[in-house]
């Protein structure tokens, strides 16, 4: 075990090269709907129970299934209203179980990136070959069913090994959503030395963290989104920032919750200087225009200069 | 270290669901439902009438609200009993004041303990659902099927003498089922169930003894969950109920397809003196939209929107 993941270097928030987004935007806004499949009867993992209740966990399973039966289309209607595209964090088995949902996202020009095969299969205990096989199969499912190259990764149920990010970079990935250490993209060091970045994916504004872990009221969630935007927008006048809103249709699309998100997006999209981006576009822009300057700045700070 | 090969195999990866209980179906794609009178929104209100024993066995799974302190946990026992002595009567009065029809999901043991309460509930004319024996008998994979069958038999036998009409609906304590609960229910003449929360409209659910209708009772909006587990203010719970009603009304009117709002109430939560006013605000909110709402008993809703196989 390591005391530090060793994936990124220290760079003070106010001592960085200036990020300039397309069109001079202050904030790169991206929406990350998690489109997930949780299994009814998943195999056991040595480190983590898939469901808290004895089999069958009817409450846990049906709570997630609500997102697929009811939630996605509601969320899509809200994002459509503001011209926002999703960057889908995809349980790639969804391509087989519910291709109808994938088609609806694809026809909107949404991006798909890997969120594993199922959200009930964890990488704990996998050897390197097994994890590579799972990653590579998930990327292949996206390619086969959507024609898109899988550029990004968010580990299924946030389950990682020390090798996860190295393996994904070696398989051709370009960015990770698994690191929550910053409000701007960050160069990520992998063992192969590929040019690879972290794109901020806010856990604090993630609806499932908000509703399930922190148990926050829907209208307060809407205010949190607006408050986060106001600050990132103000700071974005000096150097471009990233705002991510990760969503789960099984949480946010409930009738007592969706309007709070709707109103917050309406507020954000009233502003000029918001780049409505996808994860791939943010990663690509940073890699093309800012990655090298950031690496140099990190070296500079590390050298004590 | 590595995992067994089976961990990277996916035998149930196929089109549709990874089990055979029901067909894959998206609510927005279904044939639209039109409620009586062309009203866009149906409203089903269910009141759970529960008993939490002082000496729980806690087998398999503990229901939220069960005893938590060393025996005898008089603190939680009596707080729950407040619902049956006081809270339920406040709820009944609020329902009458606003002219609202509700159903009652009742633990069988309440009928044995408090027949006077059962007679009052029956007098409202509201539909009865069987709600298991008590809140300590949680149906789950940890319970032997023969015992589970006995719990269901006991529950139906205790409630039958009081029920205004034969009981056809079921709500499991703590929304928990074993792998055979649907079979055991269907064998005993239950035809619909409210446990699974994956939908907002009734759908067709298979058992080995014939189909059930699944009529999901909302969970994330219930008073016990929002106030008791999320610890939101009661005013926030009321806002959430009002927001849900308005959201579903707007969606139904925009799409031309009927929607259903189900509200799940627990007198031991919402019947407290500082909370009941917030339920009254919700009922008042619904009343001001009364010309667009069809408030009905669950069996009436099912009769109108009977799900066919594949839906």
Coordinates of C-alpha atoms in Angstrom, one line a residue:
Chain A
X1 CA 0.0 0.0 0.0
X2 CA 1.1 3.6 -0.7
X3 CA 0.6 6.6 1.6
X4 CA 0.0 8.8 -1.5
X5 CA -1.5 7.7 -4.8
X6 CA 1.4 9.3 -6.6
X7 CA -0.9 10.4 -9.5
X8 CA -0.5 14.2 -9.5
X9 CA 1.9 16.9 -8.3
X10 CA 1.2 19.8 -6.1
X11 CA 0.3 23.1 -7.8
X12 CA -1.1 26.1 -5.8
X13 CA -4.5 27.3 -7.0
X14 CA -3.3 30.9 -7.6
X15 CA 0.1 30.1 -9.1
X16 CA -1.0 28.4 -12.3
X17 CA -0.8 29.1 -16.0
X18 CA -4.0 30.7 -17.2
X19 CA -6.6 28.4 -18.7
X20 CA -8.4 29.9 -21.6
X21 CA -11.5 28.0 -22.6
X22 CA -13.0 28.2 -26.2
X23 CA -14.7 31.6 -26.8
X24 CA -13.0 33.0 -23.7
X25 CA -15.6 31.2 -21.4
X26 CA -15.1 31.5 -17.7
X27 CA -16.5 28.1 -16.8
X28 CA -16.5 24.8 -18.6
X29 CA -19.8 23.2 -17.6
X30 CA -20.3 19.5 -18.0
X31 CA -23.1 17.3 -17.0
X32 CA -22.4 13.6 -16.3
X33 CA -25.5 11.4 -16.1
X34 CA -24.6 8.1 -14.7
X35 CA -26.6 5.5 -16.7
X36 CA -26.2 2.4 -14.6
X37 CA -27.3 -1.2 -14.2
X38 CA -27.2 -2.8 -10.8
X39 CA -27.6 -6.6 -10.8
X40 CA -30.4 -8.5 -9.1
X41 CA -28.1 -11.3 -7.9
X42 CA -24.4 -10.3 -8.4
X43 CA -21.6 -12.6 -7.5
X44 CA -19.9 -11.9 -4.1
X45 CA -16.8 -9.8 -3.9
X46 CA -14.3 -10.5 -1.0
X47 CA -14.1 -6.8 0.0
X48 CA -17.6 -5.3 -0.6
X49 CA -21.2 -6.4 -0.4
X50 CA -23.2 -5.4 -3.4
X51 CA -26.5 -5.0 -1.4
X52 CA -27.0 -4.2 2.2
X53 CA -30.1 -6.5 2.6
X54 CA -30.3 -10.3 2.3
X55 CA -31.1 -11.5 -1.2
X56 CA -33.2 -10.3 -2.8
X57 CA -32.7 -6.6 -1.9
X58 CA -36.0 -5.5 -3.4
X59 CA -35.7 -2.0 -2.1
X60 CA -32.1 -1.5 -3.4
X61 CA -32.6 -3.1 -6.7
X62 CA -36.0 -1.4 -7.5
X63 CA -34.7 2.0 -6.4
X64 CA -32.0 1.8 -9.1
X65 CA -34.3 0.3 -11.7
X66 CA -36.6 3.4 -11.3
X67 CA -33.9 5.4 -13.1
X68 CA -34.0 3.2 -16.1
X69 CA -37.8 2.8 -16.3
X70 CA -38.8 6.4 -15.3
X71 CA -35.9 8.7 -14.8
X72 CA -33.7 9.0 -17.8
X73 CA -36.2 10.6 -20.1
X74 CA -37.2 13.2 -17.5
X75 CA -33.6 14.2 -17.1
X76 CA -33.0 14.3 -20.8
X77 CA -36.0 16.7 -21.3
X78 CA -34.5 19.1 -18.7
X79 CA -31.0 19.0 -20.3
X80 CA -32.5 19.4 -23.8
X81 CA -34.3 22.6 -22.6
X82 CA -30.9 24.2 -21.9
X83 CA -29.0 22.8 -24.8
X84 CA -26.8 20.7 -22.5
X85 CA -25.3 17.4 -23.7
X86 CA -24.6 14.7 -21.2
X87 CA -21.3 12.9 -20.8
X88 CA -22.6 9.5 -19.8
X89 CA -20.8 7.5 -17.1
X90 CA -22.0 4.2 -18.4
X91 CA -22.5 0.8 -16.9
X92 CA -21.6 -0.7 -20.2
X93 CA -23.9 -3.7 -19.8
X94 CA -26.7 -1.2 -20.3
X95 CA -25.8 -1.4 -24.1
X96 CA -27.2 -5.0 -23.9
X97 CA -29.9 -4.7 -21.3
X98 CA -31.5 -1.4 -22.3
X99 CA -30.1 -0.3 -25.7
X100 CA -33.2 1.9 -26.1
X101 CA -31.8 4.3 -23.4
X102 CA -28.4 4.3 -25.1
X103 CA -30.1 5.2 -28.4
X104 CA -31.9 8.2 -26.8
X105 CA -28.6 9.5 -25.5
X106 CA -26.7 8.8 -28.7
X107 CA -29.3 10.7 -30.9
X108 CA -28.7 13.8 -28.7
X109 CA -25.0 13.7 -29.5
X110 CA -24.0 12.7 -25.9
X111 CA -20.6 11.3 -25.0
X112 CA -20.2 7.9 -23.5
X113 CA -17.4 6.9 -21.2
X114 CA -16.8 3.8 -19.2
X115 CA -18.2 3.2 -15.7
X116 CA -17.3 -0.5 -15.8
X117 CA -19.6 -3.3 -16.8
X118 CA -22.1 -3.3 -13.9
X119 CA -22.2 -1.0 -10.8
X120 CA -22.3 -4.2 -8.8
X121 CA -18.9 -5.6 -10.0
X122 CA -16.0 -4.2 -8.1
X123 CA -12.3 -4.4 -9.0
X124 CA -11.3 -5.3 -5.4
X125 CA -9.3 -8.5 -5.5
X126 CA -8.8 -8.5 -9.3
X127 CA -5.3 -9.2 -10.6
X128 CA -3.9 -7.0 -13.3
X129 CA -5.0 -9.2 -16.2
X130 CA -8.5 -9.3 -14.8
X131 CA -8.8 -5.6 -14.4
X132 CA -7.4 -5.0 -17.9
X133 CA -9.9 -7.5 -19.3
X134 CA -12.8 -5.7 -17.6
X135 CA -11.7 -2.2 -18.7
X136 CA -11.0 -3.3 -22.2
X137 CA -14.4 -5.1 -22.5
X138 CA -16.2 -2.0 -21.2
X139 CA -14.4 0.2 -23.8
X140 CA -15.2 -2.3 -26.5
X141 CA -18.9 -2.3 -25.6
X142 CA -19.0 1.5 -26.0
X143 CA -17.2 1.3 -29.3
X144 CA -19.4 -1.5 -30.7
X145 CA -22.7 0.0 -29.6
X146 CA -22.1 3.7 -30.1
X147 CA -19.2 3.9 -32.5
X148 CA -17.4 6.2 -30.0
X149 CA -14.0 5.8 -28.7
X150 CA -14.1 5.6 -24.9
X151 CA -11.9 8.5 -23.7
X152 CA -12.9 8.7 -20.1
X153 CA -13.3 6.4 -17.0
X154 CA -15.1 6.6 -13.7
X155 CA -14.6 3.4 -11.8
X156 CA -17.7 1.2 -11.1
X157 CA -19.0 2.2 -7.7
X158 CA -15.8 4.1 -7.3
X159 CA -13.9 0.8 -6.7
X160 CA -10.2 1.1 -7.6
X161 CA -6.9 -0.7 -7.4
X162 CA -3.4 1.0 -7.4
X163 CA -3.2 0.1 -11.1
X164 CA -6.6 1.3 -12.3
X165 CA -5.5 4.6 -13.9
X166 CA -2.3 3.2 -15.3
X167 CA -4.3 0.4 -17.1
X168 CA -6.9 2.8 -18.5
X169 CA -4.2 5.1 -19.9
X170 CA -2.4 2.1 -21.5
X171 CA -5.7 1.0 -23.1
X172 CA -6.1 4.3 -24.9
X173 CA -8.0 6.3 -22.3
X174 CA -7.4 10.1 -22.1
X175 CA -9.0 11.2 -18.9
X176 CA -10.2 10.0 -15.5
X177 CA -13.1 11.3 -13.4
X178 CA -12.0 9.4 -10.3
X179 CA -9.9 12.2 -8.6
X180 CA -11.6 15.0 -6.7
X181 CA -8.6 17.0 -5.7
X182 CA -9.1 20.1 -7.9
X183 CA -11.5 22.4 -9.8
X184 CA -9.3 22.5 -12.9
X185 CA -8.0 19.7 -15.1
X186 CA -4.7 18.2 -13.8
X187 CA -1.9 16.3 -15.6
X188 CA -2.0 12.7 -14.3
X189 CA 1.2 10.7 -14.0
X190 CA 0.9 7.1 -15.2
X191 CA 3.5 4.4 -15.4
X192 CA 3.5 4.5 -19.2
X193 CA 4.0 8.2 -19.4
X194 CA 1.0 8.8 -21.7
X195 CA -0.4 12.3 -21.8
X196 CA -3.4 11.8 -19.5
X197 CA -5.5 14.1 -17.4
X198 CA -8.0 14.3 -14.6
X199 CA -11.2 16.2 -15.4
X200 CA -13.0 17.4 -12.3
X201 CA -16.1 15.4 -11.5
X202 CA -17.6 17.0 -8.4
X203 CA -18.5 14.5 -5.7
X204 CA -19.9 17.2 -3.6
X205 CA -22.5 18.1 -6.2
X206 CA -23.2 14.5 -7.2
X207 CA -26.9 14.0 -6.6
X208 CA -26.4 10.5 -5.1
X209 CA -23.9 11.9 -2.6
X210 CA -26.2 14.8 -1.9
X211 CA -29.4 12.8 -1.5
X212 CA -28.2 9.4 -0.2
X213 CA -25.0 10.2 1.7
X214 CA -25.5 13.8 2.9
X215 CA -29.4 13.6 2.8
X216 CA -29.8 17.1 1.6
X217 CA -33.2 18.7 0.8
X218 CA -34.0 19.1 -3.0
X219 CA -34.3 22.8 -2.9
X220 CA -31.1 23.2 -1.0
X221 CA -29.4 21.0 -3.7
X222 CA -30.5 23.6 -6.2
X223 CA -29.0 26.4 -4.2
X224 CA -25.8 24.5 -3.8
X225 CA -25.5 24.2 -7.5
X226 CA -26.1 27.9 -8.0
X227 CA -23.6 28.8 -5.2
X228 CA -20.9 26.6 -6.7
X229 CA -21.5 28.2 -10.1
X230 CA -21.3 31.7 -8.8
X231 CA -17.9 31.1 -7.3
X232 CA -16.5 29.2 -10.2
X233 CA -17.8 31.8 -12.6
X234 CA -16.3 34.7 -10.6
X235 CA -12.9 32.9 -10.3
X236 CA -13.2 32.0 -14.0
X237 CA -12.6 35.6 -14.9
X238 CA -9.0 35.1 -14.0
X239 CA -8.5 31.5 -15.3
X240 CA -10.9 29.0 -16.6
X241 CA -12.6 26.7 -14.1
X242 CA -14.6 23.4 -14.5
X243 CA -18.0 22.8 -13.1
X244 CA -19.4 19.2 -13.2
X245 CA -22.9 18.2 -12.2
X246 CA -22.9 14.4 -11.9
X247 CA -26.5 12.9 -12.0
X248 CA -28.3 9.7 -11.5
X249 CA -31.8 9.4 -12.9
X250 CA -32.8 7.2 -10.0
X251 CA -32.2 10.1 -7.6
X252 CA -32.6 13.4 -9.4
X253 CA -35.6 12.5 -11.6
X254 CA -38.1 12.0 -8.8
X255 CA -41.1 14.3 -9.1
X256 CA -40.2 16.0 -5.8
X257 CA -36.6 16.7 -6.9
X258 CA -36.2 17.4 -10.6
X259 CA -37.5 21.0 -10.6
X260 CA -34.7 22.0 -8.2
X261 CA -32.2 21.0 -10.8
X262 CA -34.2 22.5 -13.6
X263 CA -34.2 25.9 -11.9
X264 CA -30.5 25.7 -11.1
X265 CA -29.6 25.0 -14.8
X266 CA -31.9 27.8 -15.9
X267 CA -30.0 30.2 -13.6
X268 CA -26.6 29.0 -14.9
X269 CA -27.5 29.1 -18.5
X270 CA -28.7 32.7 -18.2
X271 CA -25.0 33.7 -18.0
X272 CA -22.6 34.4 -20.9
X273 CA -19.2 32.9 -20.7
X274 CA -20.4 29.3 -20.0
X275 CA -18.8 26.7 -22.2
X276 CA -21.4 23.8 -22.4
X277 CA -18.9 21.1 -22.9
X278 CA -18.4 17.3 -22.5
X279 CA -15.7 15.5 -20.6
X280 CA -13.9 14.6 -23.8
X281 CA -13.9 18.2 -25.0
X282 CA -12.6 19.5 -21.7
X283 CA -9.8 16.9 -21.6
X284 CA -9.0 17.5 -25.3
X285 CA -8.8 21.2 -24.9
X286 CA -6.6 21.0 -21.8
X287 CA -4.3 18.4 -23.4
X288 CA -3.9 20.5 -26.6
X289 CA -3.5 23.9 -25.0
X290 CA -2.5 23.8 -21.3
X291 CA -1.1 20.4 -20.4
X292 CA 2.5 21.2 -21.2
X293 CA 2.4 24.6 -19.3
X294 CA 0.9 22.9 -16.3
X295 CA 3.6 20.2 -16.3
X296 CA 6.3 22.9 -16.5
X297 CA 4.6 24.9 -13.7
X298 CA 4.5 21.8 -11.5
X299 CA 8.2 21.2 -12.0
X300 CA 8.9 24.8 -11.2
X301 CA 7.0 24.6 -7.9
X302 CA 8.6 21.3 -7.0
X303 CA 12.1 22.8 -7.7
X304 CA 11.3 25.5 -5.2
X305 CA 11.8 28.2 -7.7
Chain B
X1 CA -4.5 -12.3 -5.6
X2 CA -7.2 -12.7 -8.2
X3 CA -10.9 -13.3 -8.3
X4 CA -12.8 -16.5 -9.4
X5 CA -13.3 -16.6 -13.2
X6 CA -17.0 -16.3 -12.6
X7 CA -16.6 -12.7 -11.4
X8 CA -15.8 -11.7 -15.0
X9 CA -18.6 -13.6 -16.5
X10 CA -22.1 -12.2 -17.0
X11 CA -24.6 -15.0 -17.6
X12 CA -27.7 -12.7 -17.2
X13 CA -26.4 -10.0 -19.6
X14 CA -29.2 -10.0 -22.1
X15 CA -31.8 -7.6 -23.5
X16 CA -34.2 -6.6 -20.8
X17 CA -34.0 -7.5 -17.1
X18 CA -31.5 -9.8 -15.4
X19 CA -34.5 -11.8 -13.8
X20 CA -37.9 -13.0 -15.0
X21 CA -40.2 -11.1 -12.6
X22 CA -41.3 -8.4 -15.1
X23 CA -40.6 -7.1 -18.6
X24 CA -38.4 -4.1 -19.4
X25 CA -40.5 -1.1 -20.1
X26 CA -40.1 2.7 -20.0
X27 CA -42.9 4.6 -18.4
X28 CA -42.8 7.4 -21.0
X29 CA -43.2 4.9 -23.9
X30 CA -46.3 3.1 -22.7
X31 CA -49.9 3.5 -24.0
X32 CA -51.2 6.6 -22.2
X33 CA -53.5 6.1 -19.2
X34 CA -56.6 8.3 -19.0
X35 CA -58.1 8.6 -15.6
X36 CA -61.9 9.0 -15.0
X37 CA -63.2 12.4 -15.9
X38 CA -60.1 13.2 -18.0
X39 CA -58.2 14.2 -14.9
X40 CA -54.5 14.2 -15.5
X41 CA -53.3 13.0 -12.0
X42 CA -54.5 10.2 -9.8
X43 CA -53.6 10.4 -6.1
X44 CA -53.3 7.4 -3.9
X45 CA -52.8 8.1 -0.2
X46 CA -51.8 5.1 2.0
X47 CA -51.6 5.1 5.8
X48 CA -49.4 2.4 7.4
X49 CA -50.8 1.2 10.7
X50 CA -47.9 -0.6 12.5
X51 CA -46.9 -2.3 15.7
X52 CA -43.3 -2.5 16.9
X53 CA -42.9 -5.1 19.6
X54 CA -40.9 -4.3 22.8
X55 CA -39.0 -7.7 22.5
X56 CA -37.9 -7.8 18.8
X57 CA -36.1 -10.9 17.5
X58 CA -34.6 -8.7 14.7
X59 CA -34.2 -11.7 12.4
X60 CA -32.5 -11.0 9.1
X61 CA -33.4 -7.3 8.9
X62 CA -34.4 -4.6 11.3
X63 CA -37.1 -2.2 10.2
X64 CA -36.5 1.5 10.6
X65 CA -38.4 2.5 13.7
X66 CA -37.6 -0.8 15.6
X67 CA -36.3 -0.8 19.1
X68 CA -32.7 0.3 19.4
X69 CA -32.0 0.6 23.1
X70 CA -31.3 -2.2 25.7
X71 CA -34.5 -4.0 26.7
X72 CA -37.0 -2.7 27.7
X73 CA -36.8 0.2 25.2
X74 CA -39.9 2.0 26.4
X75 CA -38.7 5.1 24.6
X76 CA -39.2 3.8 21.1
X77 CA -42.0 1.4 21.9
X78 CA -44.2 4.1 23.2
X79 CA -43.3 6.6 20.5
X80 CA -44.5 4.1 17.9
X81 CA -47.6 3.3 20.0
X82 CA -48.4 7.0 20.0
X83 CA -49.3 6.6 16.3
X84 CA -52.0 4.1 17.1
X85 CA -53.4 5.9 20.1
X86 CA -53.2 9.5 18.9
X87 CA -51.5 10.1 15.6
X88 CA -53.9 8.0 13.5
X89 CA -56.9 10.0 14.7
X90 CA -55.3 13.3 13.7
X91 CA -54.6 11.8 10.3
X92 CA -58.2 10.5 10.0
X93 CA -59.5 13.9 10.9
X94 CA -57.3 15.6 8.3
X95 CA -58.4 13.2 5.6
X96 CA -62.1 13.9 6.5
X97 CA -61.5 17.7 6.6
X98 CA -60.1 17.6 3.1
X99 CA -62.5 15.0 1.7
X100 CA -59.7 12.6 0.9
X101 CA -59.9 8.9 0.4
X102 CA -57.0 6.8 1.8
X103 CA -56.1 3.1 2.1
X104 CA -54.7 1.5 5.2
X105 CA -51.8 -1.0 5.3
X106 CA -52.2 -2.7 8.6
X107 CA -50.1 -5.1 10.6
X108 CA -52.1 -8.2 11.5
X109 CA -51.2 -7.9 15.2
X110 CA -52.8 -4.4 15.4
X111 CA -56.1 -6.1 14.7
X112 CA -55.6 -8.4 17.7
X113 CA -54.3 -5.7 20.0
X114 CA -56.6 -2.8 19.0
X115 CA -59.9 -4.1 17.5
X116 CA -61.4 -0.7 18.3
X117 CA -58.9 1.0 16.0
X118 CA -59.7 -1.5 13.2
X119 CA -63.4 -0.8 13.5
X120 CA -62.7 2.9 13.2
X121 CA -60.6 2.3 10.1
X122 CA -63.2 0.1 8.6
X123 CA -65.8 2.8 9.2
X124 CA -64.0 5.2 6.9
X125 CA -64.7 2.8 4.0
X126 CA -61.0 2.9 3.1
X127 CA -59.4 -0.1 1.5
X128 CA -57.3 -2.4 3.7
X129 CA -54.0 -3.8 2.6
X130 CA -52.2 -6.5 4.6
X131 CA -48.9 -5.2 6.0
X132 CA -47.4 -8.3 7.6
X133 CA -47.8 -9.5 11.2
X134 CA -45.8 -6.7 12.8
X135 CA -42.7 -4.6 12.2
X136 CA -40.4 -7.2 13.7
X137 CA -41.5 -9.9 11.3
X138 CA -39.6 -8.6 8.3
X139 CA -39.9 -10.9 5.3
X140 CA -36.4 -11.5 3.8
X141 CA -34.1 -14.1 2.4
X142 CA -33.0 -14.9 6.0
X143 CA -36.5 -16.3 6.8
X144 CA -37.6 -19.9 6.2
X145 CA -40.4 -20.0 3.6
X146 CA -42.7 -22.1 5.8
X147 CA -42.5 -19.5 8.6
X148 CA -43.0 -16.7 6.2
X149 CA -46.1 -18.5 4.8
X150 CA -47.4 -18.7 8.4
X151 CA -46.8 -15.0 9.0
X152 CA -48.9 -14.2 5.9
X153 CA -51.7 -16.6 6.9
X154 CA -51.8 -15.1 10.4
X155 CA -51.9 -11.6 9.0
X156 CA -54.7 -12.2 6.5
X157 CA -56.7 -14.2 9.1
X158 CA -56.4 -11.4 11.7
X159 CA -57.4 -8.6 9.3
X160 CA -60.3 -10.4 7.4
X161 CA -63.0 -10.0 10.1
X162 CA -62.6 -6.2 10.0
X163 CA -61.9 -5.5 6.4
X164 CA -64.7 -3.6 4.5
X165 CA -64.0 -5.8 1.5
X166 CA -61.8 -8.9 0.9
X167 CA -58.2 -7.9 1.1
X168 CA -56.3 -8.2 -2.3
X169 CA -53.3 -5.9 -1.7
X170 CA -50.0 -6.3 0.2
X171 CA -47.3 -4.0 1.6
X172 CA -44.3 -5.7 3.2
X173 CA -42.9 -4.5 6.5
X174 CA -39.7 -2.4 5.6
X175 CA -40.4 -3.0 1.9
X176 CA -38.5 -6.2 2.2
X177 CA -39.3 -9.5 0.5
X178 CA -37.8 -13.0 0.3
X179 CA -37.2 -14.6 -3.0
X180 CA -40.6 -16.4 -2.7
X181 CA -42.8 -13.7 -1.1
X182 CA -44.6 -13.0 -4.4
X183 CA -45.4 -16.7 -4.8
X184 CA -46.6 -17.0 -1.2
X185 CA -48.8 -13.9 -1.6
X186 CA -50.3 -15.0 -4.9
X187 CA -51.1 -18.5 -3.6
X188 CA -53.1 -16.9 -0.8
X189 CA -55.3 -14.8 -3.1
X190 CA -53.3 -11.5 -3.0
X191 CA -53.5 -10.0 -6.5
X192 CA -51.4 -6.8 -6.1
X193 CA -48.4 -5.6 -4.1
X194 CA -46.9 -2.2 -3.4
X195 CA -43.3 -3.1 -2.5
X196 CA -41.2 -2.6 -5.5
X197 CA -40.4 1.1 -6.1
X198 CA -39.1 1.0 -9.7
X199 CA -42.1 2.7 -11.3
X200 CA -44.8 5.2 -10.8
X201 CA -47.6 3.3 -12.6
X202 CA -48.8 -0.3 -12.1
X203 CA -47.1 -3.0 -14.0
X204 CA -47.3 -6.8 -14.5
X205 CA -45.3 -8.9 -12.2
X206 CA -44.8 -12.7 -12.6
X207 CA -45.0 -15.3 -9.9
X208 CA -45.0 -19.1 -10.3
X209 CA -48.6 -19.1 -9.2
X210 CA -49.9 -16.5 -11.6
X211 CA -49.4 -12.8 -12.1
X212 CA -49.5 -10.0 -9.5
X213 CA -50.0 -6.3 -10.3
X214 CA -47.2 -4.2 -8.9
X215 CA -48.5 -0.8 -7.8
X216 CA -45.4 1.0 -6.4
X217 CA -46.0 3.0 -3.2
X218 CA -43.5 5.9 -3.3
X219 CA -40.7 5.5 -0.8
X220 CA -38.3 8.4 -1.3
X221 CA -41.2 10.7 -0.5
X222 CA -42.7 9.0 2.5
X223 CA -43.0 10.9 5.7
X224 CA -40.9 8.3 7.6
X225 CA -38.1 8.4 5.1
X226 CA -37.9 12.1 4.6
X227 CA -38.4 13.1 8.2
X228 CA -37.2 10.0 10.1
X229 CA -34.2 9.0 8.0
X230 CA -33.2 12.1 6.0
X231 CA -34.0 14.2 9.0
X232 CA -35.5 17.0 6.9
X233 CA -37.8 19.5 8.5
X234 CA -41.5 18.6 8.3
X235 CA -42.1 21.8 6.3
X236 CA -39.5 20.5 3.8
X237 CA -41.4 17.2 3.6
X238 CA -44.6 19.1 2.8
X239 CA -42.8 21.2 0.2
X240 CA -41.5 18.0 -1.5
X241 CA -45.0 16.5 -1.6
X242 CA -46.4 19.7 -3.1
X243 CA -43.5 19.9 -5.6
X244 CA -44.1 16.3 -6.6
X245 CA -47.8 16.9 -7.2
X246 CA -47.2 19.9 -9.3
X247 CA -44.4 18.2 -11.3
X248 CA -46.6 15.2 -12.1
X249 CA -49.6 17.4 -13.0
X250 CA -47.5 19.4 -15.4
X251 CA -46.0 16.2 -16.9
X252 CA -49.4 14.6 -17.3
X253 CA -50.8 17.7 -18.9
X254 CA -47.9 18.2 -21.2
X255 CA -47.8 14.5 -22.3
X256 CA -51.5 13.8 -22.3
X257 CA -50.8 10.6 -20.3
X258 CA -52.2 10.2 -16.8
X259 CA -49.7 10.1 -13.9
X260 CA -50.0 8.8 -10.4
X261 CA -48.9 10.4 -7.2
X262 CA -48.7 8.0 -4.2
X263 CA -48.2 9.3 -0.7
X264 CA -47.1 7.0 2.1
X265 CA -47.9 8.1 5.6
X266 CA -47.1 6.8 9.1
X267 CA -49.2 8.1 12.0
X268 CA -46.3 7.5 14.4
X269 CA -44.3 10.1 12.3
X270 CA -46.8 12.6 10.9
X271 CA -49.4 12.4 13.7
X272 CA -47.2 14.2 16.2
X273 CA -48.7 17.6 17.2
X274 CA -45.9 19.6 15.6
X275 CA -46.2 17.7 12.3
X276 CA -49.9 17.2 11.6
X277 CA -50.3 20.7 10.3
X278 CA -47.8 20.0 7.6
X279 CA -49.9 17.0 6.3
X280 CA -52.9 19.4 6.3
X281 CA -50.9 21.8 4.2
X282 CA -50.2 19.0 1.7
X283 CA -53.8 18.0 1.6
X284 CA -54.9 21.6 1.2
X285 CA -52.5 22.0 -1.7
X286 CA -54.0 18.9 -3.4
X287 CA -57.5 20.2 -2.7
X288 CA -56.8 23.5 -4.6
X289 CA -56.0 21.4 -7.6
X290 CA -58.9 19.1 -7.0
X291 CA -60.6 19.5 -10.4
X292 CA -57.5 18.0 -12.0
X293 CA -57.0 15.2 -9.5
X294 CA -58.7 11.8 -9.2
X295 CA -58.2 10.7 -5.6
X296 CA -59.0 7.0 -5.5
X297 CA -58.4 3.7 -3.6
X298 CA -55.6 1.6 -5.0
X299 CA -57.9 -1.2 -6.2
X300 CA -59.9 1.4 -8.1
X301 CA -56.7 2.7 -9.7
X302 CA -55.7 -0.8 -10.6
X303 CA -59.1 -1.5 -12.1
X304 CA -58.7 1.5 -14.3
X305 CA -55.1 0.9 -15.3
X306 CA -54.8 -2.9 -15.2
X307 CA -51.4 -3.7 -16.4
X308 CA -51.1 -6.3 -19.2
X309 CA -48.1 -8.6 -19.6
X310 CA -45.1 -6.7 -21.0
X311 CA -46.2 -3.4 -19.4

